[in-house]
Amino acid sequence: MTPSLGPFVSLSSAILKGFLRDKASVFFALVFPLMFLVLFGGIFGDQEQSRLDMVQVGAVPLLDDMPEQARAAFDATFAVETSDDLDAAIGEVRTGDADVAVQMQGDELVAHYTRTDQVGSAIVQGSLRAFVDGTNVALSGQPPTYSLRTEAVEDDSLKAIAYVTPGLLGWAVAMSAAFGAAATLNGWRQSRLLRRLQLAPVSTRTLVSARVAVTLGIALVQMAVFLGLGVAFFDLVLTGAWPAAIPLLVVGTLCFMAIGLLAGAVAKTTEGAVNMANFIVLPMAFLSGSFFPLEGAPDWLQGLSQVLPLRHLNDGMLDVMVRDQPWTAALVPMAILAAFAVVVTLLAARLFRWEST
Amino acid sequence: MAAIEVRDLSKSYGDVRAVDGVSFEVPDGEFFGIIGPNGAGKTTTLEIIEGLRRPDSGDVVLLGERPWPRNPRLLPRIGVQLQASSFFERLTAREQIHTFASLYAVPGATADEWLERVGLVDKADTRVEDLSGGQNKRLSIACALVHDPEVVFLDEPTAALDPQARRNLWDLLSGLNESGRTVVLTTHYMDEAEVLCDRVAILDHGRLLELDSPRALIRGLERPTRITVPGDLAGLDGVPDLEHLEQTPDGVELTTARPAAVLDALARLDRLHGIAVAGGTLEDVFLEVTGREYRA
């Protein structure tokens, strides 16, 4: 057989058309993950801490006579309304309609807060204590000896969406690569198309290349759509070495294709193969930080996640896409994913059968 | 030269001897049938010849080559239609045959010609999932023939089709060996083999029981011919060579080993109107060689 691009092109085109005409495949590859992106984008999009509602009962000279500058900082933290009814104000705090109710008793500022909102109550107590202390310092006429300035380590423009996008993209790519490989292998085996192609003058290499090419194409489109939407609508800012995520994603796609092949080799039916791929990929996505950051997870869980390829794909993409790491940060994840791909492919090849019976 | 030589082929699956010492030759250009009930070993025999399976013992030479292991020199010269509809999912009939054509480096125009030849031009833009059973088989046959192979293997091309669709397909199949192509067909329909095949091999329990042309096999039965004419027995006692003469509700049934003489006599009596002649069938042959009724 003379090597020719013809069979490769026509097989790729046949596989691609089969994918595009399968609404469920397109939905799960693109629409479904994008729904999560929009959902998370909506949840995390407004990152600024909303102001705390304060009910001021009666006259509170400490707040009323605040200097101009302090007033601005105070207003940034608290939305103040006034009331004459202490009981009603405390009732509002209790029901969550207000975060804090304040009154003056002599020189003492009394703040009524609710313990049901721990973050809010901590901010309330911290802020009010700071105001009281600041006012005391000012009244003493002495300049303060120490001062505090806080700076976030990330770029000012960094939003939580930046963390969510690479993780969701990793999950989307893992899912469609694994499903595609599993469903193709099983569908073709069941219809005996595999056998039919075995009797056609087309090499296994050409066949596999065509399937890989289509899956890689789909993965790159997923990436373009995710990053495009993230940048356009969710203020996603990519850091310098983000193009290094492309080869990383390619290796990751191969790794998850291998997992899909393994599922396809083990399962007897197409449905079984897709379910098995789902059974592997979905928990892996949770444990690999695709849906929420793992920083708060217990140590054993973080340790466990290190054996999951998706964890390394997500970490690598986070590093180069949003954490401003150099492109070399993608090398170790790529090596780990490649090793996974090789081992899993060998395993799938051992379990491979031409026919479903 | 023989297109196919099969010598002493055997293949077992566990305890089941699917193919048991089968030998035959198929000359170039023959329409060869392998018939037998389900589970007789037809498909296994076919798949060993195609090179999909390795025989436990025995030898296959296909177009002068060994088909096992996968022989790339052989692949462009053979066409196969598997029992299942082995198609790419969600492609239209045209896309399907064009994809197969490109695997064999055959131009798209040829693929379109085949679509026309199997009568699927109207369905060219229909996805394979939406084709009827008969259209499906036609497309599958067209895909097997698109590269004009020297030998084509058709595994039960009319299985699961209604009688009308089956007969439509016969018209298509019967011309396939016209240009010198060798056709090997398996079927469990005896009538189909009788109509289409130059020679048939009768397989049962993996063994080759008979191999000859359908006519010769039926002749070999020496089964008397049954002739039925409307009317009554009057005037028929002079007909020669009768083994049996009987009045039936349909008319008169004459049984003879020499139908020519009987028909001649009937013609002179002007009793040919509404006549029915029934000879033996391959099913009778099957009954004869296996000792049991044929079950398709």
XYZ file of C-alpha atoms in Angstrom:
653
model
C 0.000 0.000 0.000
C 1.421 3.365 -0.946
C 1.241 5.811 1.933
C -1.403 8.354 1.140
C -3.329 10.969 3.030
C -6.602 9.916 1.414
C -7.666 7.212 3.862
C -6.533 9.296 6.844
C -8.534 12.310 5.686
C -11.658 10.338 4.835
C -11.573 8.355 8.085
C -11.054 11.531 10.109
C -13.902 13.179 8.291
C -16.166 10.171 8.863
C -15.368 10.180 12.587
C -15.799 13.940 12.886
C -19.170 13.879 11.134
C -20.241 11.019 13.367
C -19.325 13.156 16.381
C -20.929 16.393 15.200
C -24.184 14.608 14.319
C -24.423 12.995 17.723
C -26.134 15.708 19.753
C -25.390 13.977 23.047
C -21.651 13.894 22.315
C -21.545 17.557 21.371
C -23.628 18.450 24.404
C -21.349 16.651 26.831
C -18.163 17.867 25.154
C -19.049 21.539 24.924
C -22.423 22.688 26.191
C -22.455 20.817 29.493
C -19.017 22.028 30.678
C -19.838 25.537 29.471
C -22.974 25.474 31.611
C -20.715 24.895 34.585
C -18.433 27.700 33.462
C -21.361 30.106 33.229
C -22.701 28.867 36.559
C -19.380 29.295 38.337
C -18.746 32.512 36.472
C -22.030 33.799 37.864
C -21.272 32.614 41.398
C -17.765 33.957 41.523
C -18.091 36.749 39.010
C -18.871 39.405 41.634
C -15.843 38.830 43.805
C -16.062 41.974 45.961
C -17.289 41.340 49.465
C -20.703 42.938 49.584
C -21.133 45.548 52.275
C -22.380 44.565 55.678
C -25.742 45.922 56.717
C -25.522 47.856 59.931
C -28.456 49.198 61.908
C -27.479 52.172 64.021
C -29.786 52.604 66.997
C -30.013 56.121 68.368
C -27.082 58.506 68.280
C -23.630 56.932 68.007
C -21.138 59.828 68.281
C -18.183 57.563 67.572
C -19.546 56.896 64.091
C -21.400 60.149 63.499
C -18.361 62.340 64.212
C -15.934 60.211 62.207
C -13.310 62.172 60.180
C -13.865 62.358 56.454
C -11.232 59.739 55.427
C -12.275 57.202 58.000
C -15.857 57.730 56.930
C -15.050 56.632 53.359
C -13.346 53.427 54.536
C -16.218 52.782 56.911
C -18.832 53.243 54.201
C -16.952 50.790 52.016
C -17.466 48.139 54.677
C -20.850 48.998 56.112
C -24.174 50.093 54.701
C -25.709 52.022 57.579
C -29.341 52.657 58.298
C -30.671 54.269 61.423
C -33.384 53.183 63.748
C -34.760 54.119 67.143
C -36.007 50.685 68.073
C -33.267 48.492 69.553
C -35.441 45.386 69.793
C -36.524 45.670 66.181
C -32.891 46.175 65.130
C -31.745 43.087 67.048
C -34.643 41.197 65.486
C -33.352 42.164 62.043
C -29.911 40.818 62.918
C -31.438 37.616 64.240
C -33.382 37.007 61.017
C -30.350 37.825 58.871
C -31.814 40.994 57.376
C -28.992 42.965 58.949
C -25.474 41.897 59.905
C -25.029 44.036 62.985
C -26.925 46.481 65.188
C -24.915 49.109 67.085
C -25.752 51.456 69.938
C -23.788 53.626 72.367
C -23.952 52.988 76.095
C -21.928 55.816 77.589
C -18.435 55.478 76.101
C -19.040 51.894 75.160
C -19.945 50.876 71.590
C -22.205 47.843 71.782
C -22.452 45.654 68.670
C -25.156 43.011 68.425
C -24.175 40.343 65.913
C -25.265 36.845 64.934
C -23.082 33.812 65.222
C -24.873 32.091 62.370
C -22.745 34.037 59.871
C -19.235 33.416 61.083
C -17.435 35.285 58.347
C -19.715 38.301 58.621
C -19.475 38.417 62.390
C -15.691 38.193 62.266
C -15.511 41.089 59.837
C -17.982 43.072 61.954
C -16.006 42.543 65.132
C -12.633 43.143 63.512
C -13.734 46.288 61.704
C -15.497 47.825 64.673
C -12.580 47.041 66.987
C -10.256 48.722 64.464
C -12.460 51.809 64.414
C -12.614 52.001 68.172
C -8.845 51.513 68.483
C -8.172 54.005 65.704
C -10.393 56.561 67.345
C -8.636 56.015 70.698
C -5.234 56.529 69.053
C -6.463 59.683 67.343
C -7.844 61.047 70.622
C -4.485 60.441 72.343
C -2.867 62.923 69.930
C 0.081 60.554 69.333
C 0.933 59.417 65.811
C 0.688 55.624 65.490
C 4.031 53.825 65.676
C 3.191 50.863 63.448
C 1.129 50.703 60.351
C -0.208 47.843 58.249
C -0.501 47.488 54.545
C -1.969 44.367 52.922
C -1.305 43.135 49.401
C -2.641 40.071 47.651
C 0.080 37.906 46.108
C -1.893 37.564 42.918
C -2.355 40.179 40.311
C -5.115 42.585 41.255
C -7.129 41.467 38.263
C -7.195 37.791 39.387
C -10.679 36.457 39.887
C -11.850 33.087 41.088
C -13.048 32.392 37.542
C -9.380 32.149 36.623
C -9.050 29.132 38.884
C -12.276 27.573 37.734
C -11.675 27.804 33.976
C -8.597 25.528 33.689
C -10.190 22.943 35.980
C -13.449 22.839 34.041
C -11.546 22.744 30.765
C -9.502 19.812 32.068
C -12.689 17.983 33.010
C -14.363 18.739 29.663
C -11.361 17.496 27.693
C -10.939 14.410 29.869
C -14.605 13.566 29.471
C -14.863 13.948 25.711
C -11.521 12.226 25.029
C -12.385 9.238 27.211
C -15.990 8.990 25.944
C -14.948 9.359 22.322
C -12.350 6.605 22.501
C -14.565 4.264 24.535
C -17.636 4.743 22.349
C -15.741 4.434 19.064
C -13.965 1.259 20.093
C -17.128 -0.395 21.325
C -19.468 0.899 18.645
C -17.124 -0.226 15.893
C -16.610 -3.557 17.546
C -20.321 -4.160 17.958
C -21.166 -3.206 14.398
C -18.143 -5.232 13.289
C -16.838 -2.184 11.483
C -13.507 -3.000 13.128
C -13.533 -6.355 11.325
C -14.614 -4.746 8.084
C -11.738 -2.273 8.319
C -9.364 -5.096 9.159
C -10.207 -6.465 5.716
C -9.671 -3.102 4.004
C -6.203 -1.974 2.934
C -5.907 0.566 5.730
C -3.320 0.230 8.466
C -4.120 0.247 12.161
C -1.807 3.233 12.403
C -3.915 5.244 9.970
C -7.083 4.227 11.799
C -5.739 5.213 15.218
C -4.214 8.448 13.852
C -7.558 9.510 12.432
C -9.364 8.943 15.743
C -6.584 10.731 17.666
C -6.590 13.659 15.240
C -10.336 14.179 15.621
C -10.186 13.980 19.425
C -7.269 16.430 19.536
C -9.178 18.775 17.240
C -12.190 18.625 19.543
C -9.972 19.272 22.594
C -8.406 22.345 20.981
C -11.835 23.686 20.043
C -12.948 23.133 23.634
C -9.913 25.087 24.796
C -10.542 27.937 22.351
C -14.194 28.197 23.370
C -13.458 28.055 27.095
C -10.671 30.596 27.019
C -12.502 32.784 24.514
C -15.629 32.915 26.642
C -13.628 33.307 29.833
C -11.711 36.273 28.467
C -14.696 37.861 26.776
C -17.324 37.520 29.489
C -15.754 36.557 32.787
C -12.695 38.809 32.968
C -10.354 35.851 32.653
C -6.768 37.076 32.295
C -4.243 34.606 30.892
C -0.672 34.850 32.071
C 2.389 34.923 29.856
C 3.167 31.256 29.349
C -0.422 30.173 28.647
C 0.417 28.764 25.167
C 2.322 26.028 27.050
C -1.130 24.774 28.026
C -1.681 23.659 24.417
C 0.931 20.858 24.348
C -0.099 20.023 27.894
C -3.704 19.663 26.803
C -2.608 17.521 23.841
C -0.750 15.082 26.093
C -3.655 15.137 28.537
C -6.059 14.297 25.715
C -3.926 11.302 24.716
C -3.884 10.165 28.331
C -7.685 10.272 28.602
C -8.111 8.629 25.216
C -6.039 5.781 26.624
C -8.353 5.605 29.641
C -11.323 5.526 27.253
C -9.677 2.748 25.234
C -9.210 0.765 28.422
C -12.877 1.242 29.342
C -13.817 0.342 25.775
C -11.674 -2.781 25.851
C -13.109 -3.992 29.150
C -16.786 -3.137 28.606
C -19.013 -5.289 26.436
C -21.385 -2.653 25.089
C -21.087 0.964 23.999
C -23.349 2.059 26.854
C -21.257 0.067 29.295
C -18.067 1.637 27.985
C -19.417 5.186 28.230
C -20.750 4.517 31.729
C -17.408 3.112 32.756
C -15.579 6.133 31.337
C -17.990 8.364 33.243
C -17.462 6.330 36.397
C -13.721 6.935 36.099
C -13.692 10.550 34.944
C -16.398 12.171 37.076
C -15.031 11.214 40.530
C -11.572 11.992 39.219
C -12.752 15.480 38.251
C -13.999 16.075 41.815
C -10.819 14.750 43.384
C -8.597 16.662 40.961
C -9.995 20.089 41.759
C -11.960 20.588 38.556
C -15.015 21.905 40.385
C -13.533 23.374 43.559
C -9.993 24.109 44.731
C -8.292 21.340 46.687
C -6.400 23.716 49.009
C -8.969 23.238 51.741
C -9.150 19.462 51.320
C -7.640 17.120 53.916
C -4.061 15.986 53.373
C -4.976 12.379 52.576
C -7.284 13.565 49.826
C -4.615 15.814 48.371
C -2.189 12.897 48.496
C -4.696 10.634 46.783
C -5.305 13.207 44.076
C -1.628 13.057 43.137
C -2.139 9.635 41.561
C -4.880 10.995 39.291
C -3.774 12.224 35.869
C -6.447 14.931 35.796
C -4.921 16.501 38.904
C -1.658 16.979 37.022
C -3.404 18.293 33.932
C -5.342 20.806 36.046
C -2.287 21.860 38.051
C -0.175 22.309 34.962
C -2.832 24.380 33.230
C -3.383 26.515 36.328
C 0.361 27.152 36.584
C 0.890 28.363 33.042
C -2.525 29.867 32.365
C -3.266 31.889 35.484
C -0.525 31.507 38.109
C 2.037 33.234 35.913
C 4.493 30.343 36.079
C 7.030 29.905 33.236
C 6.291 27.396 30.467
C 8.665 24.915 32.094
C 6.012 24.417 34.781
C 4.079 22.376 32.210
C 6.920 19.908 31.659
C 6.522 17.718 34.733
C 2.725 17.386 34.338
C 3.285 16.550 30.663
C 5.772 13.836 31.555
C 3.416 12.359 34.156
C 0.464 12.413 31.728
C 2.566 10.852 28.977
C 3.659 8.071 31.321
C 0.014 7.457 32.279
C -0.952 7.375 28.603
C 1.717 4.805 27.753
C 0.942 2.493 30.666
C -2.829 2.643 30.188
C -2.526 2.141 26.423
C -0.387 -0.957 26.924
C -2.941 -2.289 29.385
C -5.800 -1.549 26.948
C -3.879 -3.248 24.126
C -3.516 -6.380 26.252
C -7.253 -6.450 26.944
C -8.247 -5.531 23.396
C -10.598 -7.860 21.529
C -11.640 -7.590 17.898
C -15.139 -8.851 18.586
C -17.709 -8.482 21.286
C -18.431 -12.194 21.614
C -6.533 -21.517 -11.678
C -8.832 -21.817 -8.715
C -9.687 -18.554 -6.999
C -10.030 -20.372 -3.701
C -8.510 -23.623 -2.500
C -9.551 -24.951 0.873
C -7.915 -28.098 2.203
C -8.977 -30.008 5.271
C -10.028 -26.938 7.225
C -10.902 -27.370 10.919
C -11.759 -24.884 13.631
C -13.102 -25.504 17.137
C -14.552 -23.147 19.716
C -14.112 -24.975 22.994
C -15.835 -28.324 22.546
C -17.718 -27.245 19.444
C -16.176 -28.239 16.136
C -17.422 -25.307 14.077
C -15.606 -26.456 10.947
C -14.609 -30.089 10.650
C -12.282 -31.171 7.859
C -13.770 -29.102 5.022
C -12.113 -29.156 1.570
C -13.233 -27.564 -1.688
C -12.075 -25.451 -4.603
C -13.796 -22.503 -6.223
C -12.745 -21.794 -9.820
C -12.396 -18.249 -11.126
C -15.657 -16.574 -11.988
C -17.911 -19.058 -10.214
C -20.919 -18.119 -8.134
C -20.326 -20.398 -5.184
C -22.796 -20.964 -2.377
C -22.273 -22.332 1.101
C -25.618 -23.415 2.491
C -26.780 -24.970 5.694
C -28.832 -24.178 8.775
C -27.751 -21.646 11.396
C -24.693 -22.873 13.252
C -23.599 -25.140 10.424
C -20.191 -23.408 10.248
C -20.834 -21.298 7.142
C -19.684 -17.995 8.596
C -16.644 -19.483 10.305
C -15.574 -21.127 7.035
C -16.045 -17.830 5.206
C -14.132 -15.825 7.808
C -11.209 -18.254 7.731
C -11.027 -17.870 3.938
C -11.217 -14.061 4.251
C -8.348 -14.110 6.729
C -10.298 -12.920 9.768
C -9.745 -16.168 11.658
C -6.931 -18.606 11.934
C -7.857 -22.241 11.294
C -6.826 -24.835 13.881
C -5.613 -26.950 11.005
C -5.849 -27.054 7.242
C -4.877 -24.717 4.503
C -6.436 -21.854 2.543
C -5.076 -20.345 -0.655
C -6.999 -17.312 -1.865
C -5.964 -15.858 -5.247
C -2.624 -17.597 -4.824
C -1.982 -16.028 -1.408
C -2.320 -17.078 2.228
C -5.011 -14.905 3.847
C -3.690 -15.471 7.399
C -2.104 -13.539 8.998
C -3.639 -10.337 7.595
C -2.223 -10.126 4.113
C -2.104 -6.540 2.785
C -1.438 -7.723 -0.778
C -4.708 -9.596 -0.756
C -6.947 -6.948 0.788
C -7.464 -4.736 -2.295
C -8.335 -7.831 -4.343
C -11.159 -9.068 -2.151
C -14.450 -7.513 -1.099
C -16.386 -8.518 1.996
C -19.860 -7.981 3.251
C -20.114 -9.084 6.848
C -23.303 -10.377 8.382
C -23.722 -7.264 10.530
C -24.105 -3.868 8.856
C -20.616 -2.600 9.453
C -21.044 1.105 8.871
C -19.633 4.333 10.217
C -22.227 5.790 12.562
C -24.428 8.659 11.411
C -23.042 8.944 7.892
C -25.332 9.128 4.889
C -25.348 6.352 2.306
C -23.225 8.457 -0.035
C -20.720 9.445 2.646
C -20.507 5.835 3.683
C -19.579 4.442 0.280
C -17.285 7.396 -0.442
C -15.398 6.672 2.772
C -14.951 3.043 1.802
C -13.976 4.060 -1.736
C -11.217 6.296 -0.416
C -9.802 3.432 1.672
C -9.258 1.613 -1.622
C -8.131 4.767 -3.471
C -11.213 4.552 -5.693
C -12.555 7.861 -7.094
C -15.844 9.221 -5.775
C -17.476 8.973 -9.199
C -17.125 5.176 -9.074
C -18.712 5.169 -5.645
C -21.666 7.138 -7.025
C -22.020 4.661 -9.890
C -22.321 1.837 -7.383
C -24.921 3.760 -5.459
C -26.907 3.973 -8.660
C -26.337 0.322 -9.538
C -27.760 -0.854 -6.206
C -30.683 1.549 -6.572
C -29.886 3.868 -3.688
C -29.605 7.203 -5.492
C -32.856 8.322 -3.854
C -31.453 7.418 -0.472
C -27.977 8.891 -1.011
C -28.514 11.583 1.621
C -30.219 9.309 4.127
C -28.231 8.271 7.166
C -27.502 4.573 7.377
C -29.491 4.312 10.601
C -32.615 5.367 8.688
C -32.270 2.896 5.805
C -34.573 -0.119 5.595
C -33.162 -3.609 6.023
C -33.011 -4.177 2.276
C -31.434 -0.776 1.548
C -28.936 -1.464 4.293
C -27.866 -4.733 2.675
C -27.665 -3.087 -0.737
C -25.382 -0.385 0.590
C -23.299 -2.969 2.380
C -22.923 -4.959 -0.854
C -22.048 -1.808 -2.788
C -19.359 -0.989 -0.204
C -17.943 -4.495 -0.671
C -17.793 -4.058 -4.447
C -16.781 -0.430 -4.837
C -13.143 -1.308 -5.565
C -14.094 -3.978 -8.138
C -12.574 -6.929 -6.252
C -11.679 -10.222 -7.918
C -13.394 -12.222 -5.195
C -16.344 -11.018 -3.183
C -17.655 -12.670 -0.014
C -21.280 -12.132 0.938
C -22.289 -13.498 4.312
C -26.047 -14.083 4.374
C -26.859 -10.962 2.339
C -30.592 -11.634 2.439
C -30.951 -12.687 6.072
C -33.781 -10.977 7.922
C -35.274 -9.489 4.757
C -38.905 -9.849 3.751
C -39.547 -12.036 0.668
C -40.040 -9.046 -1.628
C -36.764 -7.398 -0.605
C -35.040 -10.770 -0.885
C -36.123 -11.247 -4.465
C -35.141 -7.654 -5.333
C -31.692 -8.379 -4.017
C -31.417 -11.564 -6.106
C -31.614 -9.440 -9.265
C -28.634 -7.459 -8.056
C -26.646 -10.480 -6.895
C -27.192 -12.633 -9.954
C -25.142 -10.305 -12.168
C -22.182 -10.003 -9.862
C -20.019 -12.714 -11.477
C -20.735 -11.595 -15.046
C -17.401 -9.855 -15.492
C -15.412 -12.892 -14.312
C -15.598 -12.032 -10.640
C -15.766 -14.928 -8.198
C -18.643 -14.703 -5.730
C -18.879 -16.690 -2.514
C -22.209 -16.448 -0.763
C -23.525 -18.059 2.388
C -27.222 -18.443 2.921
C -29.639 -20.552 4.841
C -32.264 -20.133 2.139
C -32.181 -23.163 -0.151
C -34.271 -21.461 -2.847
C -31.777 -18.605 -2.951
C -28.858 -20.949 -3.531
C -30.841 -22.761 -6.232
C -31.495 -19.521 -8.098
C -28.111 -17.832 -7.728
C -25.334 -20.377 -7.374
C -23.364 -22.295 -9.991
C -22.406 -24.775 -7.303
C -23.347 -25.176 -3.678
C -21.604 -26.759 -0.720
C -24.017 -28.147 1.847
C -22.616 -27.742 5.331
C -24.028 -29.210 8.520
C -22.369 -29.482 11.940
C -19.183 -28.142 10.374
C -18.911 -30.932 7.813
C -19.186 -30.657 4.054
C -21.975 -33.056 3.053
C -22.441 -32.396 -0.669
C -20.844 -30.197 -3.299
C -22.237 -29.827 -6.786
C -24.512 -27.651 -8.911
C -28.050 -27.352 -7.513
C -29.416 -29.150 -10.603
C -27.022 -32.062 -10.262
C -27.745 -32.379 -6.560
C -31.481 -32.481 -7.182
C -31.088 -34.888 -10.105
C -28.946 -37.084 -7.885
C -31.953 -37.523 -5.659
C -33.725 -39.454 -8.446
C -36.866 -38.133 -6.961
C -39.925 -38.571 -9.196
C -41.522 -35.473 -10.634
C -45.030 -34.605 -9.563
C -47.275 -33.209 -12.312
C -50.661 -31.789 -11.463
C -53.331 -31.081 -14.098
C -56.834 -29.706 -13.514
C -59.821 -31.923 -14.190
C -60.460 -35.612 -13.598
C -58.912 -38.948 -14.450
C -60.843 -39.371 -17.689
C -58.559 -40.158 -20.645
C -55.375 -40.279 -18.560
C -55.005 -44.053 -18.289
C -53.072 -44.109 -21.566
C -50.247 -41.836 -20.293
C -46.960 -43.815 -20.240
C -44.269 -44.213 -17.558
C -46.519 -43.324 -14.638
C -45.538 -44.487 -11.177
C -48.691 -43.217 -9.650
C -51.972 -41.613 -10.689
C -54.306 -40.030 -8.209
C -57.335 -37.726 -8.056
C -56.743 -34.858 -5.650
C -58.904 -31.847 -4.701
C -56.746 -29.716 -7.073
C -57.127 -32.092 -10.020
C -55.047 -35.085 -10.941
C -51.536 -35.785 -9.686
C -49.258 -37.827 -11.897
C -45.966 -39.085 -10.476
C -43.210 -40.097 -12.905
C -39.471 -40.606 -13.250
C -39.686 -39.600 -16.939
C -41.521 -36.266 -17.028
C -40.674 -35.647 -20.703
C -42.720 -38.607 -21.930
C -45.589 -37.748 -19.604
C -45.690 -34.100 -20.656
C -45.603 -35.194 -24.276
C -48.628 -37.424 -23.744
C -50.461 -34.688 -21.864
C -49.797 -32.271 -24.728
C -51.389 -34.690 -27.184
C -54.372 -34.947 -24.863
C -54.519 -31.120 -24.730
C -54.333 -31.228 -20.930
C -51.449 -28.738 -20.481
C -53.714 -25.863 -19.469
C -53.197 -24.993 -15.779
C -50.469 -27.612 -15.400
C -48.024 -27.530 -12.426
C -44.743 -29.429 -12.395
C -42.821 -29.936 -9.147
C -39.390 -31.496 -9.075
C -37.113 -31.999 -6.103
C -35.615 -29.015 -4.321
C -32.405 -28.458 -2.416
C -34.467 -28.924 0.698
C -35.181 -32.453 -0.443
C -31.449 -32.877 -0.982
C -30.792 -31.674 2.532
C -33.373 -34.094 3.881
C -31.728 -36.866 1.910
C -28.151 -36.194 3.079
C -28.862 -35.351 6.716
C -31.852 -37.583 7.279
C -33.851 -34.738 8.776
C -36.088 -31.870 7.700
C -34.363 -28.679 6.761
C -34.844 -25.909 9.326
C -33.768 -22.515 8.088
